[in-house]
Short mmCIF file of N, CA and C in Angstrom, two decimals:
data_model
loop_
_atom_site.label_atom_id
_atom_site.label_comp_id
_atom_site.label_asym_id
_atom_site.label_seq_id
_atom_site.Cartn_x
_atom_site.Cartn_y
_atom_site.Cartn_z
N ARG A 1 -37.59 -5.97 33.86
CA ARG A 1 -38.90 -5.87 33.86
C ARG A 1 -39.32 -4.60 34.45
N PHE A 2 -40.53 -4.09 34.24
CA PHE A 2 -41.09 -2.75 34.75
C PHE A 2 -42.47 -3.00 35.09
N LEU A 3 -42.78 -2.32 36.17
CA LEU A 3 -44.12 -2.28 36.76
C LEU A 3 -45.22 -1.54 36.18
N VAL A 4 -46.10 -2.27 35.81
CA VAL A 4 -47.49 -1.60 35.43
C VAL A 4 -48.52 -1.59 36.18
N ASN A 5 -48.78 -0.48 36.69
CA ASN A 5 -49.93 -0.38 37.66
C ASN A 5 -51.25 -0.32 36.98
N GLU A 6 -52.00 -1.27 37.22
CA GLU A 6 -53.44 -1.54 36.56
C GLU A 6 -54.45 -0.47 37.07
N GLY A 7 -54.15 0.07 38.17
CA GLY A 7 -55.26 0.92 38.62
C GLY A 7 -55.78 0.43 39.87
N PRO A 8 -56.69 1.21 40.53
CA PRO A 8 -57.36 0.83 41.87
C PRO A 8 -58.13 -0.75 41.57
N GLY A 9 -57.96 -1.53 42.53
CA GLY A 9 -58.51 -2.72 42.61
C GLY A 9 -57.94 -3.77 41.60
N GLU A 10 -57.07 -3.51 40.73
CA GLU A 10 -56.34 -4.31 39.74
C GLU A 10 -55.15 -4.83 40.29
N ALA A 11 -54.67 -5.98 39.83
CA ALA A 11 -53.52 -6.41 40.12
C ALA A 11 -52.30 -5.89 39.35
N ASP A 12 -51.22 -5.35 39.99
CA ASP A 12 -50.03 -4.88 39.08
C ASP A 12 -49.53 -5.87 38.55
N THR A 13 -48.84 -5.82 37.43
CA THR A 13 -48.02 -6.78 36.65
C THR A 13 -46.49 -6.18 36.43
N CYS A 14 -45.71 -7.26 36.26
CA CYS A 14 -44.32 -6.81 35.77
C CYS A 14 -44.21 -7.30 34.48
N VAL A 15 -43.84 -6.35 33.38
CA VAL A 15 -43.76 -6.69 32.10
C VAL A 15 -42.27 -6.70 31.86
N PRO A 16 -41.78 -7.63 31.15
CA PRO A 16 -40.52 -7.72 30.54
C PRO A 16 -40.10 -6.48 29.69
N CYS A 17 -38.75 -6.07 30.06
CA CYS A 17 -38.19 -4.82 28.85
C CYS A 17 -38.07 -5.36 27.66
N PRO A 18 -38.37 -4.52 26.76
CA PRO A 18 -38.03 -5.14 25.39
C PRO A 18 -36.42 -5.50 25.19
N THR A 19 -36.29 -6.35 24.49
CA THR A 19 -34.84 -6.71 24.26
C THR A 19 -34.00 -5.71 23.32
N VAL A 20 -32.59 -5.65 23.71
CA VAL A 20 -31.84 -4.84 22.82
C VAL A 20 -30.88 -6.07 22.22
N GLU A 21 -30.84 -6.14 20.86
CA GLU A 21 -30.10 -7.19 20.18
C GLU A 21 -28.72 -6.78 20.31
N GLY A 22 -28.00 -7.84 20.80
CA GLY A 22 -26.28 -7.84 20.86
C GLY A 22 -26.16 -7.24 22.18
N CYS A 23 -27.06 -7.13 23.33
CA CYS A 23 -26.70 -6.72 24.50
C CYS A 23 -26.26 -8.05 25.46
N THR A 24 -25.22 -7.96 26.07
CA THR A 24 -24.69 -9.03 26.96
C THR A 24 -25.19 -8.65 28.42
N SER A 25 -25.37 -7.42 28.73
CA SER A 25 -25.78 -7.27 30.15
C SER A 25 -27.18 -7.36 30.27
N GLY A 26 -27.72 -7.17 31.62
CA GLY A 26 -29.15 -7.14 31.96
C GLY A 26 -29.84 -5.89 31.33
N ILE A 27 -31.00 -5.98 30.95
CA ILE A 27 -31.61 -4.92 30.50
C ILE A 27 -32.63 -4.19 31.47
N THR A 28 -32.62 -3.08 31.76
CA THR A 28 -33.43 -2.31 32.46
C THR A 28 -34.36 -1.24 31.83
N CYS A 29 -35.40 -0.99 32.33
CA CYS A 29 -36.45 -0.04 31.55
C CYS A 29 -37.41 0.50 32.45
N SER A 30 -38.16 1.60 32.18
CA SER A 30 -39.14 2.10 32.83
C SER A 30 -40.52 2.11 32.19
N ASP A 31 -40.35 1.59 30.89
CA ASP A 31 -41.58 1.37 29.95
C ASP A 31 -41.25 0.85 28.72
N THR A 32 -41.90 0.47 27.93
CA THR A 32 -41.72 -0.29 26.73
C THR A 32 -40.77 0.47 25.56
N ALA A 33 -40.53 1.77 25.88
CA ALA A 33 -39.73 2.59 25.03
C ALA A 33 -38.59 3.11 25.81
N SER A 34 -38.02 2.43 26.61
CA SER A 34 -36.74 2.98 27.30
C SER A 34 -35.76 1.67 27.88
N SER A 35 -35.50 0.55 26.81
CA SER A 35 -34.57 -0.25 27.45
C SER A 35 -33.20 0.33 27.37
N GLN A 36 -32.56 -0.14 28.57
CA GLN A 36 -31.30 0.23 28.81
C GLN A 36 -30.27 -0.87 28.93
N CYS A 37 -29.28 -0.91 28.25
CA CYS A 37 -28.18 -1.81 28.29
C CYS A 37 -26.71 -1.23 28.60
N THR A 38 -25.92 -2.17 29.29
CA THR A 38 -24.68 -1.59 29.79
C THR A 38 -23.45 -2.19 28.93
N ALA A 39 -23.56 -3.20 28.32
CA ALA A 39 -22.46 -3.83 27.52
C ALA A 39 -23.13 -4.61 26.41
N CYS A 40 -22.38 -4.72 25.32
CA CYS A 40 -22.58 -5.17 23.87
C CYS A 40 -21.73 -6.40 23.58
N LEU A 41 -22.08 -7.16 22.75
CA LEU A 41 -21.09 -8.51 22.12
C LEU A 41 -20.03 -7.91 21.45
N ALA A 42 -18.87 -8.68 21.43
CA ALA A 42 -17.76 -8.04 20.60
C ALA A 42 -18.20 -8.06 19.26
N GLY A 43 -17.53 -6.75 18.76
CA GLY A 43 -17.96 -6.29 17.27
C GLY A 43 -19.14 -5.37 17.27
N ARG A 44 -19.61 -5.03 18.40
CA ARG A 44 -20.59 -3.96 18.42
C ARG A 44 -20.31 -2.95 19.43
N PHE A 45 -20.90 -1.99 19.41
CA PHE A 45 -20.75 -0.86 20.45
C PHE A 45 -22.20 -0.39 21.00
N LEU A 46 -22.04 0.30 22.01
CA LEU A 46 -23.43 0.72 22.77
C LEU A 46 -23.60 2.22 22.19
N ASN A 47 -24.73 2.38 21.64
CA ASN A 47 -25.46 3.66 21.31
C ASN A 47 -26.35 3.92 22.40
N ASP A 48 -25.90 4.92 23.23
CA ASP A 48 -26.69 5.33 24.38
C ASP A 48 -27.53 6.23 24.10
N GLY A 49 -28.93 5.73 24.26
CA GLY A 49 -30.11 6.78 24.03
C GLY A 49 -31.36 6.34 24.77
N VAL A 50 -32.49 7.01 24.34
CA VAL A 50 -33.76 6.62 25.16
C VAL A 50 -34.01 5.16 25.09
N VAL A 51 -33.70 4.49 23.99
CA VAL A 51 -33.64 3.14 23.91
C VAL A 51 -32.34 2.76 23.27
N ASP A 52 -31.38 2.13 24.18
CA ASP A 52 -30.21 1.68 23.86
C ASP A 52 -30.05 0.81 22.62
N THR A 53 -29.08 1.04 21.97
CA THR A 53 -28.91 -0.16 20.69
C THR A 53 -27.41 -0.55 20.88
N CYS A 54 -27.13 -1.95 20.30
CA CYS A 54 -25.95 -2.31 20.20
C CYS A 54 -25.43 -2.44 18.69
N GLN A 55 -24.90 -1.43 18.00
CA GLN A 55 -24.77 -1.54 16.76
C GLN A 55 -23.53 -2.05 16.29
N VAL A 56 -23.38 -2.81 15.24
CA VAL A 56 -22.42 -3.52 14.64
C VAL A 56 -21.36 -2.48 14.00
N CYS A 57 -20.10 -2.75 14.52
CA CYS A 57 -19.07 -1.70 14.10
C CYS A 57 -18.78 -1.91 12.64
N GLN A 58 -18.42 -0.84 12.12
CA GLN A 58 -18.12 -0.77 10.62
C GLN A 58 -16.90 -1.75 10.54
N ASP A 59 -16.51 -2.02 9.27
CA ASP A 59 -15.40 -2.95 8.81
C ASP A 59 -14.59 -1.71 8.16
N CYS A 60 -13.19 -2.03 8.31
CA CYS A 60 -12.26 -1.05 7.78
C CYS A 60 -12.07 -1.61 6.29
N SER A 61 -11.80 -0.69 5.31
CA SER A 61 -11.69 -1.11 3.92
C SER A 61 -10.16 -1.56 4.09
N ALA A 62 -9.58 -2.01 2.68
CA ALA A 62 -8.28 -2.35 2.59
C ALA A 62 -7.31 -1.18 2.52
N THR A 63 -7.76 0.09 2.38
CA THR A 63 -6.98 1.16 2.38
C THR A 63 -7.11 1.83 3.68
N THR A 64 -7.66 1.33 4.67
CA THR A 64 -7.65 1.83 6.03
C THR A 64 -7.34 0.67 6.92
N TYR A 65 -6.90 1.18 8.15
CA TYR A 65 -6.64 0.04 9.33
C TYR A 65 -7.42 0.41 10.51
N ASP A 66 -7.64 -0.52 11.38
CA ASP A 66 -8.42 -0.56 12.66
C ASP A 66 -7.50 0.34 13.57
N ASN A 67 -7.96 1.63 13.96
CA ASN A 67 -7.25 2.30 14.82
C ASN A 67 -7.89 2.52 16.17
N GLY A 68 -8.69 1.50 16.61
CA GLY A 68 -9.24 1.45 17.89
C GLY A 68 -10.85 1.65 17.88
N GLY A 69 -11.23 1.58 18.83
CA GLY A 69 -12.82 1.70 19.05
C GLY A 69 -13.51 0.49 19.05
N CYS A 70 -14.70 0.38 18.73
CA CYS A 70 -15.44 -0.80 18.64
C CYS A 70 -15.44 -1.53 20.04
N SER A 71 -15.83 -0.86 21.00
CA SER A 71 -15.96 -1.39 22.43
C SER A 71 -16.70 -0.08 23.09
N GLY A 72 -17.33 -0.49 24.31
CA GLY A 72 -17.96 0.32 25.13
C GLY A 72 -19.08 1.24 24.21
N THR A 73 -18.79 2.50 24.14
CA THR A 73 -19.63 3.40 23.35
C THR A 73 -19.08 3.86 22.12
N ASN A 74 -17.79 3.28 21.83
CA ASN A 74 -17.13 3.98 20.96
C ASN A 74 -17.26 2.96 19.57
N GLU A 75 -17.44 3.57 18.43
CA GLU A 75 -17.50 2.86 17.04
C GLU A 75 -16.10 2.53 16.54
N ARG A 76 -15.80 1.87 15.89
CA ARG A 76 -14.33 1.61 15.20
C ARG A 76 -13.91 2.60 14.52
N VAL A 77 -12.76 3.02 14.91
CA VAL A 77 -12.08 4.16 14.08
C VAL A 77 -11.33 3.55 12.74
N CYS A 78 -11.37 3.86 11.73
CA CYS A 78 -10.72 3.48 10.61
C CYS A 78 -9.82 4.51 9.98
N SER A 79 -8.47 4.60 10.03
CA SER A 79 -7.45 5.51 9.71
C SER A 79 -6.97 5.15 8.41
N ALA A 80 -6.69 6.16 7.52
CA ALA A 80 -6.03 5.86 6.17
C ALA A 80 -4.58 5.26 6.40
N CYS A 81 -4.31 4.36 5.35
CA CYS A 81 -3.04 3.64 5.44
C CYS A 81 -2.08 4.73 5.15
N PRO A 82 -0.76 4.51 5.79
CA PRO A 82 0.23 5.33 5.47
C PRO A 82 0.66 5.34 3.92
N ALA A 83 1.02 6.42 3.36
CA ALA A 83 1.30 6.57 1.93
C ALA A 83 2.65 5.88 1.64
N VAL A 84 2.81 5.24 0.51
CA VAL A 84 4.14 4.78 0.08
C VAL A 84 4.49 5.87 -1.09
N GLY A 85 5.66 6.56 -0.96
CA GLY A 85 5.95 7.57 -2.09
C GLY A 85 6.10 6.72 -3.28
N ASP A 86 5.66 7.48 -4.24
CA ASP A 86 5.59 7.05 -5.66
C ASP A 86 5.10 5.49 -5.98
N CYS A 87 4.13 5.30 -5.08
CA CYS A 87 3.17 4.21 -5.39
C CYS A 87 2.16 4.49 -6.43
N ALA A 88 1.84 3.54 -7.32
CA ALA A 88 1.11 3.99 -8.57
C ALA A 88 -0.37 3.62 -8.22
N VAL A 89 -0.82 2.85 -7.11
CA VAL A 89 -2.05 2.42 -6.60
C VAL A 89 -2.28 2.72 -5.30
N ALA A 90 -3.42 2.62 -4.86
CA ALA A 90 -3.76 2.87 -3.42
C ALA A 90 -3.15 1.96 -2.70
N THR A 91 -2.48 2.54 -1.36
CA THR A 91 -1.81 1.74 -0.55
C THR A 91 -2.67 0.99 0.61
N THR A 92 -2.26 -0.24 0.63
CA THR A 92 -3.11 -1.12 1.70
C THR A 92 -2.37 -1.26 3.14
N CYS A 93 -2.91 -1.78 3.93
CA CYS A 93 -2.19 -1.98 5.15
C CYS A 93 -3.00 -2.60 6.35
N THR A 94 -2.60 -3.07 7.45
CA THR A 94 -3.23 -3.64 8.49
C THR A 94 -2.94 -2.76 9.85
N THR A 95 -2.02 -1.87 9.83
CA THR A 95 -1.29 -1.20 10.79
C THR A 95 -0.85 0.19 10.23
N ALA A 96 -0.52 1.15 11.23
CA ALA A 96 -0.12 2.38 10.88
C ALA A 96 1.24 2.25 10.34
N ALA A 97 2.05 1.19 10.51
CA ALA A 97 3.36 1.03 10.16
C ALA A 97 3.72 0.11 9.12
N ASN A 98 2.58 -0.45 8.38
CA ASN A 98 2.94 -1.37 7.43
C ASN A 98 2.22 -1.21 6.03
N GLY A 99 2.33 0.02 5.51
CA GLY A 99 1.97 0.46 4.19
C GLY A 99 2.31 -0.45 3.01
N GLN A 100 1.42 -1.19 2.44
CA GLN A 100 1.84 -2.02 1.27
C GLN A 100 1.55 -1.39 -0.01
N CYS A 101 2.44 -1.48 -1.18
CA CYS A 101 2.10 -1.21 -2.63
C CYS A 101 2.24 -2.36 -3.60
N THR A 102 1.55 -2.19 -4.42
CA THR A 102 1.75 -3.50 -5.42
C THR A 102 2.29 -2.95 -6.69
N THR A 103 2.26 -1.72 -7.03
CA THR A 103 2.85 -1.20 -8.44
C THR A 103 3.33 0.29 -8.11
N CYS A 104 4.70 0.36 -8.41
CA CYS A 104 5.36 1.80 -8.23
C CYS A 104 5.07 2.50 -9.63
N ASN A 105 5.14 3.80 -9.63
CA ASN A 105 5.30 4.69 -10.65
C ASN A 105 6.51 4.28 -11.70
N SER A 106 6.44 4.67 -13.03
CA SER A 106 7.35 4.35 -13.93
C SER A 106 8.85 5.03 -13.45
N GLY A 107 9.88 4.29 -13.59
CA GLY A 107 11.10 4.64 -13.14
C GLY A 107 11.39 4.29 -11.78
N PHE A 108 10.59 3.61 -11.00
CA PHE A 108 10.85 3.01 -9.82
C PHE A 108 10.63 1.47 -9.63
N PHE A 109 11.21 0.87 -8.57
CA PHE A 109 10.86 -0.57 -8.53
C PHE A 109 10.54 -0.67 -6.87
N LEU A 110 9.64 -1.63 -6.66
CA LEU A 110 9.22 -2.03 -5.41
C LEU A 110 10.39 -2.78 -4.57
N VAL A 111 10.36 -2.25 -3.24
CA VAL A 111 11.08 -3.10 -2.23
C VAL A 111 10.30 -3.45 -1.13
N THR A 112 10.07 -4.63 -1.08
CA THR A 112 9.15 -5.39 0.04
C THR A 112 9.72 -5.91 1.38
N SER A 113 11.09 -5.60 1.46
CA SER A 113 11.75 -6.18 2.49
C SER A 113 11.54 -5.66 3.98
N GLY A 114 11.09 -4.37 4.05
CA GLY A 114 10.83 -3.95 5.41
C GLY A 114 9.45 -3.99 5.90
N ALA A 115 9.05 -3.42 7.02
CA ALA A 115 7.46 -3.56 7.47
C ALA A 115 6.76 -2.68 6.55
N LYS A 116 7.25 -1.61 5.93
CA LYS A 116 6.59 -0.74 5.00
C LYS A 116 7.30 -0.95 3.55
N ASP A 117 6.53 -1.04 2.69
CA ASP A 117 7.06 -1.07 1.33
C ASP A 117 7.67 0.30 0.73
N GLU A 118 8.46 0.27 -0.03
CA GLU A 118 9.10 1.48 -0.61
C GLU A 118 9.13 1.38 -2.10
N CYS A 119 9.08 2.32 -2.70
CA CYS A 119 9.33 2.57 -4.34
C CYS A 119 10.67 3.34 -4.44
N ARG A 120 11.76 2.76 -4.91
CA ARG A 120 12.76 3.30 -5.02
C ARG A 120 13.11 3.56 -6.47
N LEU A 121 13.82 4.79 -6.67
CA LEU A 121 14.13 5.25 -7.82
C LEU A 121 15.26 4.49 -8.48
N CYS A 122 14.87 3.90 -9.84
CA CYS A 122 15.78 3.14 -10.45
C CYS A 122 17.09 3.74 -10.84
N GLN A 123 18.28 3.13 -10.76
CA GLN A 123 19.53 3.66 -11.05
C GLN A 123 19.53 4.09 -12.48
N THR A 124 20.53 5.06 -12.87
CA THR A 124 20.67 5.46 -14.11
C THR A 124 21.97 5.06 -14.91
N CYS A 125 21.86 4.34 -15.77
CA CYS A 125 23.01 3.74 -16.38
C CYS A 125 24.06 4.67 -16.74
N GLY A 126 25.33 4.85 -16.78
CA GLY A 126 26.52 5.58 -17.05
C GLY A 126 26.69 5.54 -18.64
N ASP A 127 27.49 6.35 -19.12
CA ASP A 127 27.63 6.38 -20.65
C ASP A 127 28.41 5.07 -21.14
N SER A 128 29.32 4.35 -20.34
CA SER A 128 29.79 3.23 -20.66
C SER A 128 29.13 2.04 -20.20
N GLN A 129 27.90 2.12 -20.06
CA GLN A 129 26.86 1.10 -19.66
C GLN A 129 25.57 1.16 -20.54
N TYR A 130 24.92 -0.02 -20.61
CA TYR A 130 23.69 0.21 -21.18
C TYR A 130 22.50 -0.65 -20.27
N ASP A 131 21.39 -0.15 -20.23
CA ASP A 131 20.14 -0.89 -19.46
C ASP A 131 19.97 -2.37 -20.28
N ASN A 132 20.32 -3.08 -19.22
CA ASN A 132 20.04 -4.57 -19.49
C ASN A 132 18.89 -5.20 -18.72
N GLY A 133 17.81 -4.28 -18.72
CA GLY A 133 16.55 -4.82 -18.09
C GLY A 133 16.45 -4.41 -16.78
N GLY A 134 15.17 -4.84 -15.92
CA GLY A 134 14.92 -4.51 -14.69
C GLY A 134 14.08 -3.19 -14.74
N CYS A 135 14.11 -2.36 -13.71
CA CYS A 135 13.48 -1.22 -13.32
C CYS A 135 12.01 -1.49 -13.52
N SER A 136 11.22 -2.63 -13.12
CA SER A 136 9.97 -2.81 -13.03
C SER A 136 9.59 -3.88 -11.92
N GLY A 137 8.47 -3.85 -11.51
CA GLY A 137 8.14 -4.79 -10.42
C GLY A 137 8.94 -4.62 -9.19
N GLU A 138 9.60 -5.69 -8.92
CA GLU A 138 10.61 -5.57 -7.64
C GLU A 138 12.06 -5.72 -8.23
N ASN A 139 12.31 -5.33 -9.49
CA ASN A 139 13.61 -5.37 -9.98
C ASN A 139 14.22 -4.19 -10.42
N GLU A 140 15.37 -3.85 -9.61
CA GLU A 140 16.29 -2.67 -9.88
C GLU A 140 16.59 -2.85 -11.31
N ARG A 141 17.21 -1.61 -11.90
CA ARG A 141 17.51 -1.65 -13.28
C ARG A 141 18.93 -2.35 -13.35
N VAL A 142 19.24 -3.12 -14.36
CA VAL A 142 20.60 -3.81 -14.45
C VAL A 142 21.38 -3.11 -15.29
N CYS A 143 22.54 -2.45 -15.10
CA CYS A 143 23.42 -1.75 -16.06
C CYS A 143 24.68 -2.66 -16.25
N SER A 144 24.73 -2.95 -17.67
CA SER A 144 25.85 -3.76 -17.97
C SER A 144 26.89 -3.05 -18.76
N PRO A 145 28.13 -3.22 -18.56
CA PRO A 145 29.11 -2.57 -19.18
C PRO A 145 29.12 -2.57 -20.80
N CYS A 146 29.56 -1.68 -21.51
CA CYS A 146 29.42 -1.89 -23.15
C CYS A 146 30.59 -2.79 -23.39
N PRO A 147 30.43 -3.56 -24.14
CA PRO A 147 31.43 -4.34 -24.71
C PRO A 147 32.64 -3.44 -25.34
N GLY A 148 33.66 -3.87 -25.27
CA GLY A 148 35.04 -3.13 -26.00
C GLY A 148 35.00 -3.18 -27.29
N ILE A 149 35.63 -2.21 -28.07
CA ILE A 149 35.90 -2.22 -29.63
C ILE A 149 37.45 -2.45 -29.63
N ALA A 150 37.79 -3.28 -30.46
CA ALA A 150 39.12 -3.69 -30.71
C ALA A 150 39.74 -2.30 -31.40
N GLY A 151 41.04 -1.68 -30.73
CA GLY A 151 41.56 -0.62 -31.12
C GLY A 151 41.20 0.69 -30.63
N CYS A 152 40.10 0.71 -29.89
CA CYS A 152 39.42 1.99 -29.37
C CYS A 152 40.12 2.66 -28.19
N ALA A 153 40.59 3.73 -28.22
CA ALA A 153 41.55 4.38 -27.30
C ALA A 153 40.74 5.12 -26.18
N SER A 154 39.34 5.41 -26.58
CA SER A 154 38.55 6.36 -25.78
C SER A 154 37.47 5.21 -25.00
N ALA A 155 36.77 5.52 -24.05
CA ALA A 155 35.79 4.92 -23.48
C ALA A 155 34.76 4.54 -24.52
N VAL A 156 34.30 3.17 -24.49
CA VAL A 156 33.11 2.98 -25.46
C VAL A 156 31.98 3.28 -24.78
N THR A 157 30.99 3.85 -25.53
CA THR A 157 29.38 4.15 -25.10
C THR A 157 28.50 3.57 -25.98
N CYS A 158 27.34 3.25 -25.38
CA CYS A 158 26.44 2.66 -26.07
C CYS A 158 25.19 2.64 -25.24
N SER A 159 23.89 2.20 -25.86
CA SER A 159 22.72 2.33 -25.20
C SER A 159 22.09 0.70 -25.37
N SER A 160 22.96 -0.15 -26.17
CA SER A 160 22.70 -1.53 -26.19
C SER A 160 23.97 -2.02 -26.74
N VAL A 161 23.92 -3.53 -26.57
CA VAL A 161 25.21 -4.18 -27.41
C VAL A 161 25.06 -3.73 -28.80
N ALA A 162 24.06 -3.24 -29.38
CA ALA A 162 23.95 -3.17 -30.88
C ALA A 162 24.18 -1.86 -31.48
N ASP A 163 24.80 -0.89 -30.65
CA ASP A 163 25.15 0.50 -30.78
C ASP A 163 26.23 1.06 -30.36
N LEU A 164 27.52 0.33 -30.35
CA LEU A 164 28.75 0.67 -29.68
C LEU A 164 29.42 1.63 -30.55
N GLN A 165 29.88 2.87 -29.58
CA GLN A 165 30.32 4.04 -30.19
C GLN A 165 31.73 4.28 -29.51
N CYS A 166 32.79 4.71 -30.48
CA CYS A 166 33.95 4.99 -30.03
C CYS A 166 34.33 6.25 -30.44
N SER A 167 35.12 7.13 -29.64
CA SER A 167 35.27 8.51 -30.19
C SER A 167 36.73 8.50 -30.62
N THR A 168 37.75 7.78 -30.12
CA THR A 168 39.07 7.85 -30.60
C THR A 168 39.70 6.57 -30.68
N CYS A 169 40.15 6.31 -31.87
CA CYS A 169 40.96 5.21 -31.93
C CYS A 169 42.40 5.07 -31.63
N GLU A 170 43.24 3.90 -31.44
CA GLU A 170 44.61 3.96 -31.18
C GLU A 170 45.40 4.22 -32.55
N VAL A 171 46.73 4.79 -32.20
CA VAL A 171 47.58 5.10 -33.32
C VAL A 171 47.58 3.88 -34.30
N GLY A 172 47.56 4.49 -35.50
CA GLY A 172 47.72 3.24 -36.74
C GLY A 172 46.42 2.79 -37.09
N THR A 173 45.24 3.22 -36.43
CA THR A 173 44.00 2.87 -36.97
C THR A 173 43.15 4.08 -37.18
N TYR A 174 41.95 3.98 -37.80
CA TYR A 174 41.01 5.09 -37.89
C TYR A 174 39.68 4.63 -37.64
N LEU A 175 38.91 5.68 -37.29
CA LEU A 175 37.47 5.33 -36.87
C LEU A 175 36.66 5.26 -37.80
N LYS A 176 35.74 4.16 -38.05
CA LYS A 176 34.83 3.87 -39.05
C LYS A 176 33.57 3.95 -38.37
N ASN A 177 32.79 5.00 -38.64
CA ASN A 177 31.45 5.35 -37.86
C ASN A 177 30.38 4.34 -38.43
N ASP A 178 29.67 3.90 -37.53
CA ASP A 178 28.70 2.95 -38.15
C ASP A 178 27.87 2.83 -37.06
N VAL A 179 26.74 1.78 -37.14
CA VAL A 179 25.87 1.58 -35.93
C VAL A 179 26.57 0.93 -34.81
N ILE A 180 27.58 0.06 -35.22
CA ILE A 180 28.65 -0.47 -34.26
C ILE A 180 30.01 0.06 -34.86
N ASP A 181 30.59 1.10 -34.30
CA ASP A 181 31.84 1.67 -34.64
C ASP A 181 32.98 0.61 -34.64
N SER A 182 33.90 0.80 -35.49
CA SER A 182 35.25 0.03 -35.39
C SER A 182 36.37 0.80 -35.75
N CYS A 183 37.70 0.25 -35.39
CA CYS A 183 38.84 0.96 -35.54
C CYS A 183 39.56 0.08 -36.64
N GLU A 184 39.65 0.59 -37.70
CA GLU A 184 40.31 -0.06 -38.75
C GLU A 184 41.80 0.10 -38.96
N ALA A 185 42.62 -0.76 -39.35
CA ALA A 185 43.97 -0.49 -39.43
C ALA A 185 44.15 0.42 -40.73
N CYS A 186 45.20 1.32 -40.55
CA CYS A 186 45.52 2.21 -41.75
C CYS A 186 46.28 1.48 -42.70
N THR A 187 45.86 1.44 -43.91
CA THR A 187 46.60 0.77 -45.03
C THR A 187 47.16 1.61 -46.00
N CYS A 188 47.42 2.95 -45.68
CA CYS A 188 48.04 3.86 -46.52
C CYS A 188 49.56 3.90 -46.46
N ALA A 189 50.20 4.04 -47.51
CA ALA A 189 51.63 4.03 -47.64
C ALA A 189 52.08 5.31 -47.43
N LEU A 190 53.46 5.62 -46.69
CA LEU A 190 54.13 6.99 -46.60
C LEU A 190 55.01 7.12 -47.17
#
């Protein structure tokens, strides 16, 4: 309340201070345009001015986390989520330590077992192996060994089970180049 002096011969009156929405403390004032508050409801912060206000704190987006504030005279501080290397989409989080990714760049797969997600480079299959799937979502590339070719003396190379290649056949056989190579027995007479 504040005192209104009505003048000589008039009774002075005490007028209630204007309210401050969200204020939890007592309100003081010296006139109708100077309400003062010292504490606000949870989720609000005190904006100290000629007329105090208890402002609602901002919400952090999915790509930021609450890094303090939203109390006393401090607005909430929203900080950017930590980056997840080779993540194809915006990283989300709830703290500075738990960056989350939903999709990795091509050639990478997602590992979600730790506090912070990782996008790991998919393994490369060797010459005697073929890509048998994976390298997407949360799946590492599966490298399967190339099936053997009967009579092949060298390592069999392939990019799938449908293109087996041999560079050298065993003695007594010759190389028949095709989509799937074969080592055929020699039938020539000496």
